[in-house]
PDB file of C-alpha atoms in Angstrom:
ATOM      1  CA  UNK A 139     123.559 155.195 111.729  1.00  0.00           C
ATOM      2  CA  UNK A 140     123.319 156.819 108.274  1.00  0.00           C
ATOM      3  CA  UNK A 141     121.498 160.124 107.665  1.00  0.00           C
ATOM      4  CA  UNK A 142     123.321 161.380 104.573  1.00  0.00           C
ATOM      5  CA  UNK A 143     125.427 160.185 101.660  1.00  0.00           C
ATOM      6  CA  UNK A 144     128.605 161.959 102.622  1.00  0.00           C
ATOM      7  CA  UNK A 145     129.902 161.806 106.167  1.00  0.00           C
ATOM      8  CA  UNK A 146     127.753 158.790 107.189  1.00  0.00           C
ATOM      9  CA  UNK A 147     129.678 156.453 104.873  1.00  0.00           C
ATOM     10  CA  UNK A 148     133.191 157.855 105.076  1.00  0.00           C
ATOM     11  CA  UNK A 149     134.440 155.745 107.993  1.00  0.00           C
ATOM     12  CA  UNK A 150     133.130 152.464 106.466  1.00  0.00           C
ATOM     13  CA  UNK A 151     131.066 151.471 109.518  1.00  0.00           C
ATOM     14  CA  UNK A 152     127.726 151.618 107.684  1.00  0.00           C
ATOM     15  CA  UNK A 153     129.062 149.614 104.747  1.00  0.00           C
ATOM     16  CA  UNK A 154     130.454 146.984 107.125  1.00  0.00           C
ATOM     17  CA  UNK A 155     127.130 146.912 108.971  1.00  0.00           C
ATOM     18  CA  UNK A 156     125.292 146.228 105.699  1.00  0.00           C
ATOM     19  CA  UNK A 157     127.424 143.201 104.939  1.00  0.00           C
ATOM     20  CA  UNK A 158     127.502 141.998 108.539  1.00  0.00           C
ATOM     21  CA  UNK A 159     123.677 141.976 108.618  1.00  0.00           C
ATOM     22  CA  UNK A 160     123.537 139.329 105.882  1.00  0.00           C
ATOM     23  CA  UNK A 161     126.953 137.668 106.182  1.00  0.00           C
ATOM     24  CA  UNK A 162     128.213 138.043 109.744  1.00  0.00           C
ATOM     25  CA  UNK A 163     130.882 135.458 108.973  1.00  0.00           C
ATOM     26  CA  UNK A 164     132.641 137.911 106.636  1.00  0.00           C
ATOM     27  CA  UNK A 165     133.034 140.811 109.094  1.00  0.00           C
ATOM     28  CA  UNK A 166     133.481 140.854 112.863  1.00  0.00           C
ATOM     29  CA  UNK A 167     131.534 144.058 113.398  1.00  0.00           C
ATOM     30  CA  UNK A 168     132.246 144.253 117.131  1.00  0.00           C
ATOM     31  CA  UNK A 169     135.964 144.484 116.443  1.00  0.00           C
ATOM     32  CA  UNK A 170     135.635 147.614 114.239  1.00  0.00           C
ATOM     33  CA  UNK A 171     136.555 151.109 115.344  1.00  0.00           C
ATOM     34  CA  UNK A 172     134.881 154.229 113.861  1.00  0.00           C
ATOM     35  CA  UNK A 173     138.242 156.019 114.048  1.00  0.00           C
ATOM     36  CA  UNK A 174     139.957 153.477 111.807  1.00  0.00           C
ATOM     37  CA  UNK A 175     138.166 154.298 108.557  1.00  0.00           C
ATOM     38  CA  UNK A 176     140.915 152.910 106.300  1.00  0.00           C
ATOM     39  CA  UNK A 177     140.682 149.445 107.875  1.00  0.00           C
ATOM     40  CA  UNK A 178     136.893 149.529 107.908  1.00  0.00           C
ATOM     41  CA  UNK A 179     136.633 150.494 104.233  1.00  0.00           C
ATOM     42  CA  UNK A 180     139.194 147.848 103.228  1.00  0.00           C
ATOM     43  CA  UNK A 181     137.249 145.167 105.140  1.00  0.00           C
ATOM     44  CA  UNK A 182     133.973 146.323 103.612  1.00  0.00           C
ATOM     45  CA  UNK A 183     135.470 146.249 100.105  1.00  0.00           C
ATOM     46  CA  UNK A 184     137.059 142.795 100.573  1.00  0.00           C
ATOM     47  CA  UNK A 185     133.875 141.371 102.075  1.00  0.00           C
ATOM     48  CA  UNK A 186     131.769 142.853  99.249  1.00  0.00           C
ATOM     49  CA  UNK A 187     134.037 141.157  96.698  1.00  0.00           C
ATOM     50  CA  UNK A 188     133.481 137.819  98.409  1.00  0.00           C
ATOM     51  CA  UNK A 189     129.775 138.322  99.058  1.00  0.00           C
ATOM     52  CA  UNK A 190     128.442 139.680  95.781  1.00  0.00           C
ATOM     53  CA  UNK A 191     131.463 140.229  93.569  1.00  0.00           C
ATOM     54  CA  UNK A 192     131.916 143.998  93.951  1.00  0.00           C
ATOM     55  CA  UNK A 193     134.093 145.457  91.210  1.00  0.00           C
ATOM     56  CA  UNK A 194     136.772 147.576  92.852  1.00  0.00           C
ATOM     57  CA  UNK A 195     136.736 150.560  90.529  1.00  0.00           C
ATOM     58  CA  UNK A 196     137.331 152.874  93.527  1.00  0.00           C
ATOM     59  CA  UNK A 197     140.014 152.266  96.075  1.00  0.00           C
ATOM     60  CA  UNK A 198     138.916 152.197  99.711  1.00  0.00           C
ATOM     61  CA  UNK A 199     141.121 155.211 100.365  1.00  0.00           C
ATOM     62  CA  UNK A 200     139.157 157.192  97.753  1.00  0.00           C
ATOM     63  CA  UNK A 201     135.715 156.578  99.293  1.00  0.00           C
ATOM     64  CA  UNK A 202     135.961 159.385 101.888  1.00  0.00           C
ATOM     65  CA  UNK A 203     136.647 161.855  99.038  1.00  0.00           C
ATOM     66  CA  UNK A 204     133.412 161.126  97.142  1.00  0.00           C
ATOM     67  CA  UNK A 205     130.750 163.809  96.906  1.00  0.00           C
ATOM     68  CA  UNK A 206     127.095 163.076  97.650  1.00  0.00           C
ATOM     69  CA  UNK A 207     126.164 161.927  94.120  1.00  0.00           C
ATOM     70  CA  UNK A 208     129.238 159.758  93.747  1.00  0.00           C
ATOM     71  CA  UNK A 209     128.676 158.286  97.188  1.00  0.00           C
ATOM     72  CA  UNK A 210     125.062 157.533  96.232  1.00  0.00           C
ATOM     73  CA  UNK A 211     126.270 155.638  93.158  1.00  0.00           C
ATOM     74  CA  UNK A 212     128.899 153.762  95.139  1.00  0.00           C
ATOM     75  CA  UNK A 213     126.517 152.790  97.976  1.00  0.00           C
ATOM     76  CA  UNK A 214     123.917 151.709  95.406  1.00  0.00           C
ATOM     77  CA  UNK A 215     126.473 149.106  94.253  1.00  0.00           C
ATOM     78  CA  UNK A 216     126.261 147.574  97.706  1.00  0.00           C
ATOM     79  CA  UNK A 217     122.488 147.666  97.808  1.00  0.00           C
ATOM     80  CA  UNK A 218     122.046 146.230  94.337  1.00  0.00           C
ATOM     81  CA  UNK A 219     124.764 143.611  94.946  1.00  0.00           C
ATOM     82  CA  UNK A 220     123.223 142.535  98.231  1.00  0.00           C
ATOM     83  CA  UNK A 221     119.719 142.483  96.707  1.00  0.00           C
ATOM     84  CA  UNK A 222     120.851 140.271  93.814  1.00  0.00           C
ATOM     85  CA  UNK A 223     122.734 138.033  96.198  1.00  0.00           C
ATOM     86  CA  UNK A 224     119.643 137.664  98.375  1.00  0.00           C
ATOM     87  CA  UNK A 225     117.692 136.643  95.273  1.00  0.00           C
ATOM     88  CA  UNK A 226     120.388 134.130  94.440  1.00  0.00           C
ATOM     89  CA  UNK A 227     120.423 132.871  98.014  1.00  0.00           C
ATOM     90  CA  UNK A 228     116.641 132.487  97.936  1.00  0.00           C
ATOM     91  CA  UNK A 229     116.802 130.661  94.612  1.00  0.00           C
ATOM     92  CA  UNK A 230     119.575 128.462  95.966  1.00  0.00           C
ATOM     93  CA  UNK A 231     117.563 127.641  99.080  1.00  0.00           C
ATOM     94  CA  UNK A 232     114.539 126.791  96.976  1.00  0.00           C
ATOM     95  CA  UNK A 233     116.668 124.674  94.678  1.00  0.00           C
ATOM     96  CA  UNK A 234     118.274 122.982  97.661  1.00  0.00           C
ATOM     97  CA  UNK A 235     114.860 122.311  99.156  1.00  0.00           C
ATOM     98  CA  UNK A 236     113.673 120.953  95.810  1.00  0.00           C
ATOM     99  CA  UNK A 237     116.713 118.713  95.537  1.00  0.00           C
ATOM    100  CA  UNK A 238     116.300 117.583  99.122  1.00  0.00           C
ATOM    101  CA  UNK A 239     112.591 116.961  98.564  1.00  0.00           C
ATOM    102  CA  UNK A 240     113.296 114.965  95.414  1.00  0.00           C
ATOM    103  CA  UNK A 241     116.104 112.988  97.045  1.00  0.00           C
ATOM    104  CA  UNK A 242     113.927 112.129 100.017  1.00  0.00           C
ATOM    105  CA  UNK A 243     111.145 111.007  97.690  1.00  0.00           C
ATOM    106  CA  UNK A 244     113.627 108.859  95.770  1.00  0.00           C
ATOM    107  CA  UNK A 245     114.906 107.372  99.011  1.00  0.00           C
ATOM    108  CA  UNK A 246     111.351 106.616 100.110  1.00  0.00           C
ATOM    109  CA  UNK A 247     110.609 104.987  96.743  1.00  0.00           C
ATOM    110  CA  UNK A 248     113.759 102.892  96.956  1.00  0.00           C
ATOM    111  CA  UNK A 249     113.012 101.922 100.547  1.00  0.00           C
ATOM    112  CA  UNK A 250     109.467 100.918  99.632  1.00  0.00           C
ATOM    113  CA  UNK A 251     110.623  98.865  96.642  1.00  0.00           C
ATOM    114  CA  UNK A 252     113.313  97.085  98.676  1.00  0.00           C
ATOM    115  CA  UNK A 253     111.059  96.337 101.639  1.00  0.00           C
ATOM    116  CA  UNK A 254     108.113  95.373  99.418  1.00  0.00           C
ATOM    117  CA  UNK A 255     110.295  92.911  97.486  1.00  0.00           C
ATOM    118  CA  UNK A 256     111.583  91.377 100.734  1.00  0.00           C
ATOM    119  CA  UNK A 257     108.080  91.100 102.190  1.00  0.00           C
ATOM    120  CA  UNK A 258     106.702  89.589  98.960  1.00  0.00           C
ATOM    121  CA  UNK A 259     109.448  86.962  99.074  1.00  0.00           C
ATOM    122  CA  UNK A 260     108.702  86.279 102.740  1.00  0.00           C
ATOM    123  CA  UNK A 261     104.969  85.820 102.041  1.00  0.00           C
ATOM    124  CA  UNK A 262     105.748  83.328  99.262  1.00  0.00           C
ATOM    125  CA  UNK A 263     108.066  81.404 101.585  1.00  0.00           C
ATOM    126  CA  UNK A 264     105.415  81.304 104.301  1.00  0.00           C
ATOM    127  CA  UNK A 265     102.829  80.062 101.805  1.00  0.00           C
ATOM    128  CA  UNK A 266     105.178  77.274 100.744  1.00  0.00           C
ATOM    129  CA  UNK A 267     105.921  76.409 104.366  1.00  0.00           C
ATOM    130  CA  UNK A 268     102.216  76.174 105.225  1.00  0.00           C
ATOM    131  CA  UNK A 269     101.510  74.040 102.158  1.00  0.00           C
ATOM    132  CA  UNK A 270     104.282  71.571 103.008  1.00  0.00           C
ATOM    133  CA  UNK A 271     103.672  71.431 106.757  1.00  0.00           C
ATOM    134  CA  UNK A 272     100.815  68.853 106.656  1.00  0.00           C
ATOM    135  CA  UNK A 273     102.823  66.753 104.185  1.00  0.00           C
ATOM    136  CA  UNK A 274     105.480  66.217 106.869  1.00  0.00           C
ATOM    137  CA  UNK A 275     103.190  64.080 109.041  1.00  0.00           C
ATOM    138  CA  UNK A 276     104.959  60.870 110.048  1.00  0.00           C
ATOM    139  CA  UNK A 277     102.033  59.132 111.738  1.00  0.00           C
ATOM    140  CA  UNK A 278     103.356  59.577 115.269  1.00  0.00           C
ATOM    141  CA  UNK A 279     102.105  61.563 118.227  1.00  0.00           C
ATOM    142  CA  UNK A 280     105.496  63.199 118.677  1.00  0.00           C
ATOM    143  CA  UNK A 281     105.575  64.176 115.017  1.00  0.00           C
ATOM    144  CA  UNK A 282     102.044  65.604 115.140  1.00  0.00           C
ATOM    145  CA  UNK A 283     102.848  67.670 118.232  1.00  0.00           C
ATOM    146  CA  UNK A 284     106.092  68.899 116.678  1.00  0.00           C
ATOM    147  CA  UNK A 285     104.310  70.095 113.529  1.00  0.00           C
ATOM    148  CA  UNK A 286     101.629  71.818 115.589  1.00  0.00           C
ATOM    149  CA  UNK A 287     104.327  73.516 117.664  1.00  0.00           C
ATOM    150  CA  UNK A 288     106.070  74.706 114.491  1.00  0.00           C
ATOM    151  CA  UNK A 289     102.743  76.102 113.291  1.00  0.00           C
ATOM    152  CA  UNK A 290     102.137  77.906 116.597  1.00  0.00           C
ATOM    153  CA  UNK A 291     105.688  79.280 116.552  1.00  0.00           C
ATOM    154  CA  UNK A 292     105.004  80.707 113.090  1.00  0.00           C
ATOM    155  CA  UNK A 293     101.834  82.406 114.333  1.00  0.00           C
ATOM    156  CA  UNK A 294     103.640  83.908 117.323  1.00  0.00           C
ATOM    157  CA  UNK A 295     106.713  85.149 115.416  1.00  0.00           C
ATOM    158  CA  UNK A 296     106.838  85.070 111.611  1.00  0.00           C
ATOM    159  CA  UNK A 297     103.180  85.983 111.159  1.00  0.00           C
ATOM    160  CA  UNK A 298     103.470  89.003 113.443  1.00  0.00           C
ATOM    161  CA  UNK A 299     106.605  90.147 111.629  1.00  0.00           C
ATOM    162  CA  UNK A 300     104.866  89.830 108.250  1.00  0.00           C
ATOM    163  CA  UNK A 301     101.881  91.912 109.342  1.00  0.00           C
ATOM    164  CA  UNK A 302     104.106  94.425 111.112  1.00  0.00           C
ATOM    165  CA  UNK A 303     106.163  94.917 107.941  1.00  0.00           C
ATOM    166  CA  UNK A 304     102.967  95.249 105.910  1.00  0.00           C
ATOM    167  CA  UNK A 305     101.680  98.005 108.219  1.00  0.00           C
ATOM    168  CA  UNK A 306     105.020  99.835 108.007  1.00  0.00           C
ATOM    169  CA  UNK A 307     104.930  99.659 104.213  1.00  0.00           C
ATOM    170  CA  UNK A 308     101.381 101.000 104.179  1.00  0.00           C
ATOM    171  CA  UNK A 309     102.487 103.948 106.309  1.00  0.00           C
ATOM    172  CA  UNK A 310     105.501 104.598 104.056  1.00  0.00           C
ATOM    173  CA  UNK A 311     103.367 104.431 100.911  1.00  0.00           C
ATOM    174  CA  UNK A 312     100.749 106.771 102.395  1.00  0.00           C
ATOM    175  CA  UNK A 313     103.404 109.246 103.504  1.00  0.00           C
ATOM    176  CA  UNK A 314     105.027 109.257 100.072  1.00  0.00           C
ATOM    177  CA  UNK A 315     101.673 109.555  98.280  1.00  0.00           C
ATOM    178  CA  UNK A 316     100.728 112.525 100.459  1.00  0.00           C
ATOM    179  CA  UNK A 317     104.054 114.287  99.831  1.00  0.00           C
ATOM    180  CA  UNK A 318     103.697 113.840  96.082  1.00  0.00           C
ATOM    181  CA  UNK A 319     100.038 114.911  95.976  1.00  0.00           C
ATOM    182  CA  UNK A 320     100.633 117.984  98.144  1.00  0.00           C
ATOM    183  CA  UNK A 321     103.355 119.125  95.745  1.00  0.00           C
ATOM    184  CA  UNK A 322     101.454 118.289  92.549  1.00  0.00           C
ATOM    185  CA  UNK A 323     103.802 115.453  91.653  1.00  0.00           C
ATOM    186  CA  UNK A 324     102.837 112.290  89.746  1.00  0.00           C
ATOM    187  CA  UNK A 325     101.726 109.473  92.076  1.00  0.00           C
ATOM    188  CA  UNK A 326     104.117 106.687  92.985  1.00  0.00           C
ATOM    189  CA  UNK A 327     103.390 103.366  91.295  1.00  0.00           C
ATOM    190  CA  UNK A 328     105.420 100.319  92.493  1.00  0.00           C
ATOM    191  CA  UNK A 329     107.575  98.670  89.822  1.00  0.00           C
ATOM    192  CA  UNK A 330     105.654  95.378  90.135  1.00  0.00           C
ATOM    193  CA  UNK A 331     101.952  94.789  90.643  1.00  0.00           C
ATOM    194  CA  UNK A 332     102.615  92.363  93.502  1.00  0.00           C
ATOM    195  CA  UNK A 333     104.354  95.159  95.418  1.00  0.00           C
ATOM    196  CA  UNK A 334     101.167  97.240  95.617  1.00  0.00           C
ATOM    197  CA  UNK A 335      99.215  97.619  98.848  1.00  0.00           C
ATOM    198  CA  UNK A 336      96.110  96.048  97.295  1.00  0.00           C
ATOM    199  CA  UNK A 337      97.938  93.021  95.896  1.00  0.00           C
ATOM    200  CA  UNK A 338      99.730  92.395  99.170  1.00  0.00           C
ATOM    201  CA  UNK A 339      96.471  92.687 101.122  1.00  0.00           C
ATOM    202  CA  UNK A 340      94.987  90.023  98.831  1.00  0.00           C
ATOM    203  CA  UNK A 341      98.009  87.765  99.384  1.00  0.00           C
ATOM    204  CA  UNK A 342      97.729  88.186 103.135  1.00  0.00           C
ATOM    205  CA  UNK A 343      94.032  87.304 102.960  1.00  0.00           C
ATOM    206  CA  UNK A 344      94.857  84.122 101.055  1.00  0.00           C
ATOM    207  CA  UNK A 345      97.608  83.405 103.566  1.00  0.00           C
ATOM    208  CA  UNK A 346      95.113  83.742 106.405  1.00  0.00           C
ATOM    209  CA  UNK A 347      92.736  81.280 104.716  1.00  0.00           C
ATOM    210  CA  UNK A 348      95.580  78.806 104.174  1.00  0.00           C
ATOM    211  CA  UNK A 349      96.637  79.207 107.780  1.00  0.00           C
ATOM    212  CA  UNK A 350      93.156  78.318 109.030  1.00  0.00           C
ATOM    213  CA  UNK A 351      93.036  75.195 106.842  1.00  0.00           C
ATOM    214  CA  UNK A 352      96.504  74.018 107.871  1.00  0.00           C
ATOM    215  CA  UNK A 353      95.873  74.779 111.528  1.00  0.00           C
ATOM    216  CA  UNK A 354      92.704  72.675 111.450  1.00  0.00           C
ATOM    217  CA  UNK A 355      94.548  69.810 109.737  1.00  0.00           C
ATOM    218  CA  UNK A 356      97.335  69.811 112.309  1.00  0.00           C
ATOM    219  CA  UNK A 357      94.939  69.991 115.262  1.00  0.00           C
ATOM    220  CA  UNK A 358      92.911  67.179 113.742  1.00  0.00           C
ATOM    221  CA  UNK A 359      96.033  65.042 113.413  1.00  0.00           C
ATOM    222  CA  UNK A 360      96.896  65.553 117.087  1.00  0.00           C
ATOM    223  CA  UNK A 361      93.299  64.662 118.008  1.00  0.00           C
ATOM    224  CA  UNK A 362      93.491  61.576 115.775  1.00  0.00           C
ATOM    225  CA  UNK A 363      96.689  60.445 117.473  1.00  0.00           C
ATOM    226  CA  UNK A 364      95.079  60.931 120.890  1.00  0.00           C
ATOM    227  CA  UNK A 365      92.087  58.815 119.846  1.00  0.00           C
ATOM    228  CA  UNK A 366      94.393  56.098 118.514  1.00  0.00           C
ATOM    229  CA  UNK A 367      96.294  56.162 121.786  1.00  0.00           C
ATOM    230  CA  UNK A 368      92.997  55.774 123.653  1.00  0.00           C
ATOM    231  CA  UNK A 369      92.097  52.825 121.403  1.00  0.00           C
ATOM    232  CA  UNK A 370      95.461  51.280 122.232  1.00  0.00           C
ATOM    233  CA  UNK A 371      94.769  51.707 125.959  1.00  0.00           C
ATOM    234  CA  UNK A 372      91.322  50.151 125.498  1.00  0.00           C
ATOM    235  CA  UNK A 373      92.893  47.220 123.658  1.00  0.00           C
ATOM    236  CA  UNK A 374      95.466  46.832 126.398  1.00  0.00           C
ATOM    237  CA  UNK A 375      92.816  46.798 129.149  1.00  0.00           C
ATOM    238  CA  UNK A 376      90.629  44.291 127.307  1.00  0.00           C
ATOM    239  CA  UNK A 377      93.664  42.072 126.665  1.00  0.00           C
ATOM    240  CA  UNK A 378      94.606  42.374 130.335  1.00  0.00           C
ATOM    241  CA  UNK A 379      91.206  41.101 131.440  1.00  0.00           C
ATOM    242  CA  UNK A 380      91.491  38.076 129.133  1.00  0.00           C
ATOM    243  CA  UNK A 381      95.008  37.453 130.417  1.00  0.00           C
ATOM    244  CA  UNK A 382      93.703  37.600 134.004  1.00  0.00           C
ATOM    245  CA  UNK A 383      91.006  35.069 133.141  1.00  0.00           C
ATOM    246  CA  UNK A 384      93.622  32.730 131.646  1.00  0.00           C
ATOM    247  CA  UNK A 385      95.857  33.058 134.713  1.00  0.00           C
ATOM    248  CA  UNK A 386      92.906  32.405 137.049  1.00  0.00           C
ATOM    249  CA  UNK A 387      91.801  29.287 135.183  1.00  0.00           C
ATOM    250  CA  UNK A 388      95.371  28.008 134.920  1.00  0.00           C
ATOM    251  CA  UNK A 389      95.666  28.301 138.691  1.00  0.00           C
ATOM    252  CA  UNK A 390      92.408  26.366 139.138  1.00  0.00           C
ATOM    253  CA  UNK A 391      93.294  23.616 136.669  1.00  0.00           C
ATOM    254  CA  UNK A 392      93.383  20.256 138.545  1.00  0.00           C
ATOM    255  CA  UNK A 393      96.338  17.894 138.342  1.00  0.00           C
ATOM    256  CA  UNK A 394      95.249  15.059 136.060  1.00  0.00           C
ATOM    257  CA  UNK A 395      98.236  12.985 137.190  1.00  0.00           C
ATOM    258  CA  UNK A 396      96.718  12.584 140.675  1.00  0.00           C
ATOM    259  CA  UNK A 397      93.277  11.338 139.642  1.00  0.00           C
ATOM    260  CA  UNK A 398      92.313   8.570 142.061  1.00  0.00           C
ATOM    261  CA  UNK A 399      88.681   7.957 141.264  1.00  0.00           C
ATOM    262  CA  UNK A 400      86.125   7.988 138.503  1.00  0.00           C
ATOM    263  CA  UNK A 401      84.270  10.861 140.203  1.00  0.00           C
ATOM    264  CA  UNK A 402      87.405  12.977 140.275  1.00  0.00           C
ATOM    265  CA  UNK A 403      88.020  12.270 136.589  1.00  0.00           C
ATOM    266  CA  UNK A 404      84.436  13.211 135.790  1.00  0.00           C
ATOM    267  CA  UNK A 405      84.800  16.530 137.618  1.00  0.00           C
ATOM    268  CA  UNK A 406      88.020  17.320 135.756  1.00  0.00           C
ATOM    269  CA  UNK A 407      86.340  16.580 132.466  1.00  0.00           C
ATOM    270  CA  UNK A 408      83.427  18.874 133.335  1.00  0.00           C
ATOM    271  CA  UNK A 409      85.878  21.643 134.280  1.00  0.00           C
ATOM    272  CA  UNK A 410      87.808  21.309 131.045  1.00  0.00           C
ATOM    273  CA  UNK A 411      84.602  21.226 129.013  1.00  0.00           C
ATOM    274  CA  UNK A 412      83.294  24.344 130.722  1.00  0.00           C
ATOM    275  CA  UNK A 413      86.648  26.072 130.207  1.00  0.00           C
ATOM    276  CA  UNK A 414      86.635  25.135 126.550  1.00  0.00           C
ATOM    277  CA  UNK A 415      83.202  26.664 126.168  1.00  0.00           C
ATOM    278  CA  UNK A 416      84.334  29.821 127.948  1.00  0.00           C
ATOM    279  CA  UNK A 417      87.333  30.041 125.628  1.00  0.00           C
ATOM    280  CA  UNK A 418      85.047  29.732 122.628  1.00  0.00           C
ATOM    281  CA  UNK A 419      82.894  32.486 124.101  1.00  0.00           C
ATOM    282  CA  UNK A 420      85.958  34.660 124.676  1.00  0.00           C
ATOM    283  CA  UNK A 421      87.096  34.180 121.095  1.00  0.00           C
ATOM    284  CA  UNK A 422      83.642  35.046 119.774  1.00  0.00           C
ATOM    285  CA  UNK A 423      83.209  38.151 121.921  1.00  0.00           C
ATOM    286  CA  UNK A 424      86.177  39.673 123.731  1.00  0.00           C
ATOM    287  CA  UNK A 425      88.773  38.470 121.247  1.00  0.00           C
ATOM    288  CA  UNK A 426      86.682  39.686 118.318  1.00  0.00           C
ATOM    289  CA  UNK A 427      86.462  43.094 120.017  1.00  0.00           C
ATOM    290  CA  UNK A 428      90.247  43.108 120.337  1.00  0.00           C
ATOM    291  CA  UNK A 429      90.601  42.215 116.675  1.00  0.00           C
ATOM    292  CA  UNK A 430      88.229  45.011 115.690  1.00  0.00           C
ATOM    293  CA  UNK A 431      90.335  47.551 117.600  1.00  0.00           C
ATOM    294  CA  UNK A 432      93.640  46.286 116.199  1.00  0.00           C
ATOM    295  CA  UNK A 433      92.250  46.286 112.653  1.00  0.00           C
ATOM    296  CA  UNK A 434      91.163  49.897 113.114  1.00  0.00           C
ATOM    297  CA  UNK A 435      94.605  50.851 114.450  1.00  0.00           C
ATOM    298  CA  UNK A 436      96.202  49.079 111.506  1.00  0.00           C
ATOM    299  CA  UNK A 437      93.989  50.917 109.011  1.00  0.00           C
ATOM    300  CA  UNK A 438      94.883  54.228 110.669  1.00  0.00           C
ATOM    301  CA  UNK A 439      98.595  53.337 110.540  1.00  0.00           C
ATOM    302  CA  UNK A 440      98.947  53.685 114.304  1.00  0.00           C
ATOM    303  CA  UNK A 441     102.598  54.014 115.246  1.00  0.00           C
ATOM    304  CA  UNK A 442     102.468  51.189 117.848  1.00  0.00           C
ATOM    305  CA  UNK A 443     100.264  48.806 115.878  1.00  0.00           C
ATOM    306  CA  UNK A 444     103.023  46.164 115.964  1.00  0.00           C
ATOM    307  CA  UNK A 445     102.866  46.141 119.768  1.00  0.00           C
ATOM    308  CA  UNK A 446      99.093  45.778 119.597  1.00  0.00           C
ATOM    309  CA  UNK A 447      99.329  42.875 117.132  1.00  0.00           C
ATOM    310  CA  UNK A 448     101.977  41.182 119.253  1.00  0.00           C
ATOM    311  CA  UNK A 449      99.699  41.494 122.276  1.00  0.00           C
ATOM    312  CA  UNK A 450      96.941  39.677 120.385  1.00  0.00           C
ATOM    313  CA  UNK A 451      99.266  36.912 119.177  1.00  0.00           C
ATOM    314  CA  UNK A 452     100.495  36.269 122.703  1.00  0.00           C
ATOM    315  CA  UNK A 453      96.908  36.051 123.988  1.00  0.00           C
ATOM    316  CA  UNK A 454      95.938  33.695 121.166  1.00  0.00           C
ATOM    317  CA  UNK A 455      98.878  31.444 122.008  1.00  0.00           C
ATOM    318  CA  UNK A 456      97.873  31.376 125.683  1.00  0.00           C
ATOM    319  CA  UNK A 457      94.279  30.512 124.825  1.00  0.00           C
ATOM    320  CA  UNK A 458      95.402  27.780 122.455  1.00  0.00           C
ATOM    321  CA  UNK A 459      97.803  26.359 125.060  1.00  0.00           C
ATOM    322  CA  UNK A 460      95.057  26.344 127.698  1.00  0.00           C
ATOM    323  CA  UNK A 461      92.883  23.854 125.832  1.00  0.00           C
TER     324      UNK A 461
END
């Protein structure tokens, strides 16, 4: 407690208290003793030198001898020193905050540029992948399903990652723009036009359109393969019916080696004639239908068209052998 400029400052406690208030690390105030004025004044003087650069033009041992005016001058050195140091501390804090603010802005800019470049590259790669995906068709059901699965995998993983990264970049850009605007700083402009939010949104829109086109193409290819497979099954069933007819008539064919009468020979001739007519009818109807299906499968480059053609050849040989 200080109520005058003589006795209140002679034991150094008030001076130590002044410094302790602003720099408690320089003086352990609780360890001081009012009776030990020499130690207190020495600690106050040493701390003042460190804190605000007090010039020691009076020895600590001389402080208790000062009159009121001299003490006022001496104490004013502490007040003015502390005041100037507080101004410096405030300026330093503001400068530190400014540096920290600027560094954080720079880090945000760098992060945006890096992530925007990576995302732009990823979008280009996805566009290329989607463009090439339909070109990888191999004309097989397995191949069509594999491509469609690759496309669905992209939609479930890569696409979500792309849009997630885009949303994160939008948030980062908005945060940075707000910080700059609130502090009257120039707005952030990405180093390349394609890194901007607007440009990337356009690219993502084009990517979405491409995705819809490719998805439709791949689904159509799977549907086409299913239809071709159904045509193959239809061909197989029709061929099976003809084959059954051939087997039935072969089993009913009489043994010409055991003909014992003219009547029997006449019946055999009628049977063979009727069979010949049926074969002609089969070739003009059922066999033509088979040929129509196989021609279609051939035009569509069906993966098992060779099996279909072989099935027809075998039937043709059986029909030819029957007559």
